[in-house]
Coordinates of C-alpha atoms and ligand atoms in Angstrom, one line a residue:
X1 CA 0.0 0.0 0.0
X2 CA 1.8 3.3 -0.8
X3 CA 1.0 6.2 1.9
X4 CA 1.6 9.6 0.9
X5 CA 2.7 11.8 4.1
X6 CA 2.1 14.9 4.9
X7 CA 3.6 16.6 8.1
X8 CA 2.0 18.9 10.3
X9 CA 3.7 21.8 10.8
X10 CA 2.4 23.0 13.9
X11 CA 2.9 20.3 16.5
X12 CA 0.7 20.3 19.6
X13 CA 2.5 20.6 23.4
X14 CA 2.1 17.2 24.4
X15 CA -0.4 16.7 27.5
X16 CA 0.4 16.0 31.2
X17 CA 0.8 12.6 31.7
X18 CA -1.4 13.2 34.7
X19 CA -4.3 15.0 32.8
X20 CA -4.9 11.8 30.1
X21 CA -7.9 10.3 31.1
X22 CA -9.4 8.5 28.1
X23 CA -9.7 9.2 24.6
X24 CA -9.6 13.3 25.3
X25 CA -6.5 14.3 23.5
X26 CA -5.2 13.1 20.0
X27 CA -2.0 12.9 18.5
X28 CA -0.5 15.3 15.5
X29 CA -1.4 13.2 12.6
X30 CA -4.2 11.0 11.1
X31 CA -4.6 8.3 8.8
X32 CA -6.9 8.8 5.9
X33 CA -8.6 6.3 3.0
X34 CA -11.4 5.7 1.0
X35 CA -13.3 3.5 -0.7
X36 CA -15.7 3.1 -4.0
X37 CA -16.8 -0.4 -5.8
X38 CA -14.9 1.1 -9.2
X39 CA -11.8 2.0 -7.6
X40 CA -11.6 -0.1 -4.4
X41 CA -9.5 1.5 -1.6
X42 CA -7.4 4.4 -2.4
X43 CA -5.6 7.8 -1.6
X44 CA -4.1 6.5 1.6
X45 CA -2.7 9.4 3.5
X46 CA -1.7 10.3 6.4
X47 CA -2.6 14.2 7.0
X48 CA -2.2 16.4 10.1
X49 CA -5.3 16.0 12.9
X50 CA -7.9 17.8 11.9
X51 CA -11.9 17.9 11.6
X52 CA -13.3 16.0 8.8
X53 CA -15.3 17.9 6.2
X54 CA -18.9 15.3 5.1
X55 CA -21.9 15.8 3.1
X56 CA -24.8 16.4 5.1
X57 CA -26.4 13.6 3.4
X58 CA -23.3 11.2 4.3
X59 CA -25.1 8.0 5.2
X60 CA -23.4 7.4 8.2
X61 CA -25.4 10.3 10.0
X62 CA -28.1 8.9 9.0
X63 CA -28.7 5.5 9.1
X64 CA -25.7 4.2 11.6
X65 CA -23.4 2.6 8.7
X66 CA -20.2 2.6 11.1
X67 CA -18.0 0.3 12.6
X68 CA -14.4 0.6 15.0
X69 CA -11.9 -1.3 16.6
X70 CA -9.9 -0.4 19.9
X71 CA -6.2 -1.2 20.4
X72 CA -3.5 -0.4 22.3
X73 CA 0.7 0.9 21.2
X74 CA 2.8 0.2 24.8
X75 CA 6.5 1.2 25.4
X76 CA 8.1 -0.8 26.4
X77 CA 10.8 -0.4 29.3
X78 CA 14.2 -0.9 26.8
X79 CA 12.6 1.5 24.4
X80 CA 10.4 -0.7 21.6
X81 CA 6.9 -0.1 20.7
X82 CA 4.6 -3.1 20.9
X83 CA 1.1 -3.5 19.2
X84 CA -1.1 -6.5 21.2
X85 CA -2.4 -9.1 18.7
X86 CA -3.2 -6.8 15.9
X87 CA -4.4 -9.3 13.4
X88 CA -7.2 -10.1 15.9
X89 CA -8.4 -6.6 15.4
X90 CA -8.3 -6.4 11.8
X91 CA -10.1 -10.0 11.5
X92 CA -12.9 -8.6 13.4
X93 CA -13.1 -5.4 11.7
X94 CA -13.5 -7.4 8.6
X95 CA -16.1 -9.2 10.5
X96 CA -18.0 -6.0 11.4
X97 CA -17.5 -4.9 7.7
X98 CA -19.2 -8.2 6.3
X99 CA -22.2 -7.7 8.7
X100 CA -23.0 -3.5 7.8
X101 CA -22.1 -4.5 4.0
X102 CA -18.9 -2.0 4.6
X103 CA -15.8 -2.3 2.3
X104 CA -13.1 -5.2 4.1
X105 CA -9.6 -3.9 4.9
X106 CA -6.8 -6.6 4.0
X107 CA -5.0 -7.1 7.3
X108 CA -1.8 -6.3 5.5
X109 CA -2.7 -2.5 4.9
X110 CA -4.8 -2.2 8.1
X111 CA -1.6 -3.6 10.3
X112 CA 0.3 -1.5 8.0
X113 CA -1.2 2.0 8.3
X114 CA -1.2 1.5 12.1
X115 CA 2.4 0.9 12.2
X116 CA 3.2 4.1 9.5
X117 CA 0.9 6.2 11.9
X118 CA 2.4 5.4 15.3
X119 CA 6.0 5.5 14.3
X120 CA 5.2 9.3 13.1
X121 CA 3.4 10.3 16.2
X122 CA 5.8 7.8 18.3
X123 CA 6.3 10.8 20.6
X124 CA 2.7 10.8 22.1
X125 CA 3.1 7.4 23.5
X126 CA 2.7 8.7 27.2
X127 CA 6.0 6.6 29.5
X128 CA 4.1 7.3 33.0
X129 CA 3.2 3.7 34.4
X130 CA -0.1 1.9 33.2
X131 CA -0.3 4.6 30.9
X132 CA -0.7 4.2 26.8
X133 CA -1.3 5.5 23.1
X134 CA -5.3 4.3 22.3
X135 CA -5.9 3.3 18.5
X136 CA -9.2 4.3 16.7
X137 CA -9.5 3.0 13.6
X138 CA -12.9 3.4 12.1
X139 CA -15.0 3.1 9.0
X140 CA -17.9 5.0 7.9
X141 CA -20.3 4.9 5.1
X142 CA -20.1 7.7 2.7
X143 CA -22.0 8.1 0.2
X144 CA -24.0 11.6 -0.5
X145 CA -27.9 10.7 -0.5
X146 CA -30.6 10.1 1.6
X147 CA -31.8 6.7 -0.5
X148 CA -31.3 3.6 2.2
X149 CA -29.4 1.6 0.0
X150 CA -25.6 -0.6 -0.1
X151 CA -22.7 1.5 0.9
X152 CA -20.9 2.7 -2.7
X153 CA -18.7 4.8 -1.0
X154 CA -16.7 4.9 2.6
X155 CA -13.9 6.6 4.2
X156 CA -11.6 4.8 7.0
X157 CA -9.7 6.7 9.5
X158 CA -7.6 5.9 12.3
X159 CA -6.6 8.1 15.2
X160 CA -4.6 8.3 18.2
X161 CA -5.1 8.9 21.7
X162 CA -2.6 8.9 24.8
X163 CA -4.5 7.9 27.3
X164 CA -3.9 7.2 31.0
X165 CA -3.8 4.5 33.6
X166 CA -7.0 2.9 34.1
X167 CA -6.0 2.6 37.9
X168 CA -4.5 5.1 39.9
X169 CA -3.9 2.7 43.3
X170 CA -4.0 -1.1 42.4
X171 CA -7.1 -2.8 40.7
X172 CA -10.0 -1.2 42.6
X173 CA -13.1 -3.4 42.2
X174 CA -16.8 -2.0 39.9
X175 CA -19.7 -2.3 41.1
X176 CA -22.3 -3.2 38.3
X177 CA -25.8 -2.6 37.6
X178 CA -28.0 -5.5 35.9
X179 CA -30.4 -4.4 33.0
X180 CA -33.6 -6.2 33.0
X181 CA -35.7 -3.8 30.4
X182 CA -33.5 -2.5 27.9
X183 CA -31.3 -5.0 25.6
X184 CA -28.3 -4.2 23.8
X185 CA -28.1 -7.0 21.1
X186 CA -30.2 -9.9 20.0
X187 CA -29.1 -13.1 18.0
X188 CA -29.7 -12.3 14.4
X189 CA -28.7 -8.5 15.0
X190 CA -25.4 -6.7 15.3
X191 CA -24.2 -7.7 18.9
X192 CA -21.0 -9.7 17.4
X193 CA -19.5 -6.5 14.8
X194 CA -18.3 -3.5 17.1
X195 CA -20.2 -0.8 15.8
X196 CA -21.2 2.5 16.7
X197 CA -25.0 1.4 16.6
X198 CA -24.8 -0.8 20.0
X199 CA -23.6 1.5 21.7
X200 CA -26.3 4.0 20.9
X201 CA -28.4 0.9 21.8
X202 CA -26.8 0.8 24.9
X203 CA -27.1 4.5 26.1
X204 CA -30.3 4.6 28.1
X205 CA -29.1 2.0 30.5
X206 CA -26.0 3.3 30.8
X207 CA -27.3 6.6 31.9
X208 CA -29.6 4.6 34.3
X209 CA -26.4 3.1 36.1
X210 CA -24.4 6.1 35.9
X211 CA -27.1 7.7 37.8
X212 CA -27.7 5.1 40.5
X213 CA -23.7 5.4 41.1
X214 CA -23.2 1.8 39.0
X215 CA -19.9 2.0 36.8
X216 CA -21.1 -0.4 34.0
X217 CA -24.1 -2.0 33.1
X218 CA -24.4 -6.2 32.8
X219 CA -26.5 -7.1 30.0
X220 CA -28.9 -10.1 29.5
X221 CA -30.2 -11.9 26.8
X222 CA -32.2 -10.1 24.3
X223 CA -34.8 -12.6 24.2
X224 CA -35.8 -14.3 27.4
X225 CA -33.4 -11.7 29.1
X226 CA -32.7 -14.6 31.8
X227 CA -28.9 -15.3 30.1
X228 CA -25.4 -12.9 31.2
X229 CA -23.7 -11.6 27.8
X230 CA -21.8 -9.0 28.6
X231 CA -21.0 -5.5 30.4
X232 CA -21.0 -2.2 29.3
X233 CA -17.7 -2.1 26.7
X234 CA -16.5 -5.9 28.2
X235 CA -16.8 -9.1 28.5
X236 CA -17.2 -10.5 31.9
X237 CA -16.2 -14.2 33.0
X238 CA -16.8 -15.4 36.5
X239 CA -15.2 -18.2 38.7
X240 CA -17.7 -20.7 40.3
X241 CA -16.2 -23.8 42.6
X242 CA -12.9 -23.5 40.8
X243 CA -14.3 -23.1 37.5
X244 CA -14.0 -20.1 35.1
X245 CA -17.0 -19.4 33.2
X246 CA -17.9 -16.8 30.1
X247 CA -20.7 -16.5 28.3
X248 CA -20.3 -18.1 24.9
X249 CA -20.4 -16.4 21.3
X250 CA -23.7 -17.1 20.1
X251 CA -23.9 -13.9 17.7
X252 CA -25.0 -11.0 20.1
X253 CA -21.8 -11.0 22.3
X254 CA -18.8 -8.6 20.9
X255 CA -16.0 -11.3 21.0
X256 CA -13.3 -9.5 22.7
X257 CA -9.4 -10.1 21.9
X258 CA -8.6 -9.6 25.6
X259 CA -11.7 -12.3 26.5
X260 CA -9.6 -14.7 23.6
X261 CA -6.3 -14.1 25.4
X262 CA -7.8 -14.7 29.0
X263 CA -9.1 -18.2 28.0
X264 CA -5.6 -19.0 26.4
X265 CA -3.8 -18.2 29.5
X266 CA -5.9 -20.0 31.7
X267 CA -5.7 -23.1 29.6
X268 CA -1.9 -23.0 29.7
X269 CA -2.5 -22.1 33.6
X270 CA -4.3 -25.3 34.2
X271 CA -7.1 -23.6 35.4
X272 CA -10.5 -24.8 34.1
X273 CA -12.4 -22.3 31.9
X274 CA -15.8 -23.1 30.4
X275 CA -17.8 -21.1 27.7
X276 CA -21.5 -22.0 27.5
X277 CA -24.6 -20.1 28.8
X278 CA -24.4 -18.8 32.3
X279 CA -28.1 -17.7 33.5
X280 CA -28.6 -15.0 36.3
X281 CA -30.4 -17.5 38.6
X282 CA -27.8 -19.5 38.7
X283 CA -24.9 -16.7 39.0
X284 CA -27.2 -15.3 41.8
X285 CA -27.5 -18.6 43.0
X286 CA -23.4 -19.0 43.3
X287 CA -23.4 -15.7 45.3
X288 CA -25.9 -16.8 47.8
X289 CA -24.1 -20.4 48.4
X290 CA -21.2 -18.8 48.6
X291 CA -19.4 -20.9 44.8
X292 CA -18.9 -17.8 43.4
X293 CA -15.4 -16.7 44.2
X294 CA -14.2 -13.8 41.4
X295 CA -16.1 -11.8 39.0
X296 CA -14.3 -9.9 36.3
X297 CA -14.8 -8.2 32.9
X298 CA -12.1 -7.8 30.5
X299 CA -11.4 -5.5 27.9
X300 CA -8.5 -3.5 25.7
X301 CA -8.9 0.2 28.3
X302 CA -9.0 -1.8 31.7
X303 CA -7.9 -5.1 30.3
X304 CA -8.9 -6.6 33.9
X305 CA -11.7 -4.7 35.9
X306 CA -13.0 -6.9 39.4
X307 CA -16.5 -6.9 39.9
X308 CA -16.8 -6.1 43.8
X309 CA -20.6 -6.1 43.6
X310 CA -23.9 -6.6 41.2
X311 CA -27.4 -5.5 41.8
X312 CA -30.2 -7.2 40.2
X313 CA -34.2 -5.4 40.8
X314 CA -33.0 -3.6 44.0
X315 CA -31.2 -6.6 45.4
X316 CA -27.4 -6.4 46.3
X317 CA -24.5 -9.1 46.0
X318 CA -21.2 -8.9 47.0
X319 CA -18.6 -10.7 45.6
X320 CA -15.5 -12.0 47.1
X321 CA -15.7 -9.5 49.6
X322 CA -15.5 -6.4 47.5
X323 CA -12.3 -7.7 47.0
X324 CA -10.3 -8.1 43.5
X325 CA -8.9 -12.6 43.9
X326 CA -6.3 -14.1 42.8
X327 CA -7.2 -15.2 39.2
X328 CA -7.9 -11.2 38.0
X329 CA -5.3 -10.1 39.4
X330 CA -2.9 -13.1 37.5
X331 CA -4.6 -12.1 34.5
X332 CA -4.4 -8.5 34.8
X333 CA -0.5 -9.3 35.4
X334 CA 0.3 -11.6 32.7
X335 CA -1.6 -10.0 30.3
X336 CA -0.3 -6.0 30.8
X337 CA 3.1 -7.5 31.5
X338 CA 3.1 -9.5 28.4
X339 CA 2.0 -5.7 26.2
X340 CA 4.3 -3.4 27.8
X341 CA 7.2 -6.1 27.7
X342 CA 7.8 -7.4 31.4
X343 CA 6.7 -10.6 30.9
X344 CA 7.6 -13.3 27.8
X345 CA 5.4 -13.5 25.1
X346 CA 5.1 -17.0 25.1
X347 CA 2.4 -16.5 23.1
X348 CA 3.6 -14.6 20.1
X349 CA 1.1 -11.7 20.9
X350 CA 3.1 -8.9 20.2
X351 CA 4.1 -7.1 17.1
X352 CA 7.0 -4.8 17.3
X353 CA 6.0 -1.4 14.9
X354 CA 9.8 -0.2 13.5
Ligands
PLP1 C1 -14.6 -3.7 22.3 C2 -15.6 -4.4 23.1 C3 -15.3 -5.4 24.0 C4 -13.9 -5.8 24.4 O1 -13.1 -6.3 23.3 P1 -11.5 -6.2 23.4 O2 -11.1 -6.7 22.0 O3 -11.1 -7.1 24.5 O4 -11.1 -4.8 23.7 C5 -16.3 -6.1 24.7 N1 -17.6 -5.7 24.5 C6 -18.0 -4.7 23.7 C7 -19.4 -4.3 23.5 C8 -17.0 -4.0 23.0 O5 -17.3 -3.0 22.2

């Protein structure tokens, strides 16, 4: 893919690493390319960081025709810059692509234009521990007319974000809200492509649990609304009488890269990890007999987050005390050790960007 470059010449001061938070500041430069059925993708650029000029019309305002990923460029401590399992991403933008009838990216150029893009703005990757540069790649449908019909044409961009540690002291434990009205996905729908559209799905419940003082909602089933799937922007697995257990992928459950890479490590741990249908009677169950010993979600911006406590219909349970256990916190360890270097990648996880 040939990338034609052009420098901004009026750098930003860089943030405090202090003052990153998530996703509010963004790096020099952006990458830029689009897409039409007679010319395929074209005019790859990378441009300095700037507002993007649309149609009015431009589908994506109007009917949702958008899709991202999320990912993560770490320093490591002797100086390289690591991307975690980048492949993994562009697979399941592909996947996203196929289900919103968007234009798919070969893996190649996505992987490619990530690297080109980093190693320019390699100077916002904030040092400060726990701390990171975010990738946003995203693609949008483009075309100028109101008619609801296939995507012709579609721009993808991707952006940068220093962002900061998720934790300021240790692994402090969410407490989660369950959502028994709303749904976020059904079987059939868009649960499994990460596009904008859940999330706009999502919104009213999050406000709910934002409201009640709840960090993250937990999702049920769209159907019988009796099954866990998933919460807020994670997937969530839980450990019953020894056993780690995770909603399976039956199409309305994002399938998370850092949910992948939590099973493979607790295969190679020896620990037991089941994925199958988990209902809330029986997780509620667990609590009340005193089986359920951890409760986590897992993600690319927390990568671990302990669940300390759920509330279902006005009824609280605590988990493990309020406590983060052992098996988060050996996850949370292998897996951030394993991006930012600490720890061998056993694996082969990690792609170096030169
Ligand atoms: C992105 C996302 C996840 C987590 O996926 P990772 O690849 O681990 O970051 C989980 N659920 C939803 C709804 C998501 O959008």
């Amino acid at each position: 893919m040939e990338i034609k470059i052009i420098k901004n010449e009026n750098p930003k001061a860089k943030p405090d690493s202090n003052s990153l938070g998530f996703g509010k500041f963004f790096t020099d430069h952006m990458f830029i390319m689009d897409h039409d059925y007679e010319n395929g993708w074209h005019n790859a650029r990378i441009v300095p960081y700037g507002n993007l000029s649309l149609s009015p019309a431009s589908t994506v305002l109007h009917y949702g025709e958008e899709i991202f990923e999320g990912m993560k460029a770490y320093l490591t401590e002797d100086g390289r810059i690591q991307l975690f399992r980048p492949y993994e991403n562009a697979k399941r933008m592909n996947n996203s692509a196929d289900r919103l009838c968007l234009p798919e990216i070969p893996e190649e150029d996505f992987v490619e234009a990530i690297k080109k893009l980093v190693e320019i703005d390699k100077d916002w990757i904030p040092t400060a521990k726990g701390t990171s540069l975010y990738i946003r790649p995203f693609l949008f449908g483009n075309d100028e007319t109101l008619g609801v019909h296939t995507v012709h044409h579609s721009t993808f961009v991707i952006i940068l974000s220093p962002v900061g540690s998720y934790y300021k002291e240790g692994l402090n434990p969410v407490k989660i809200l369950i959502e028994t009205e709303d749904v976020r996905a059904v079987r059939g729908g868009t649960g499994f492509a990460k596009c904008g559209g859940n999330y706009a799905a999502s919104s009213r419940a999050g406000k709910k649990a934002e409201e009640k003082g709840y960090s993250q909602v937990l999702w049920l089933d769209g159907v019988e609304r009796k099954y866990i799937e998933e919460v807020g922007a994670m997937n969530v697995m839980f450990k019953i009488n020894g056993e780690v257990i995770t909603p399976a992928l039956l199409g309305s459950i994002l399938p998370g890269i850092t949910r992948k890479s939590c099973l493979e490590i607790l295969k190679k741990e020896g620990i037991k990890a089941t994925e199958r249908l988990l209902s809330l009677e029986e997780l509620t169950k667990a609590v009340e007999n005193g089986t359920l010993e951890e409760a986590w979600g897992c993600g690319t911006a927390a990568v671990i987050s302990p669940i300390g406590l759920i509330e279902v219909n006005g009824k609280k349970y605590e988990i493990n005390n309020g406590k983060i256990g052992p098996v988060s916190q050996m996850l949370y360890d292998k897996i951030t050790g394993i991006q930012t270097g600490k720890v061998k990648d056993e694996f082969g996880w990690t792609v170096e960007v030169k």
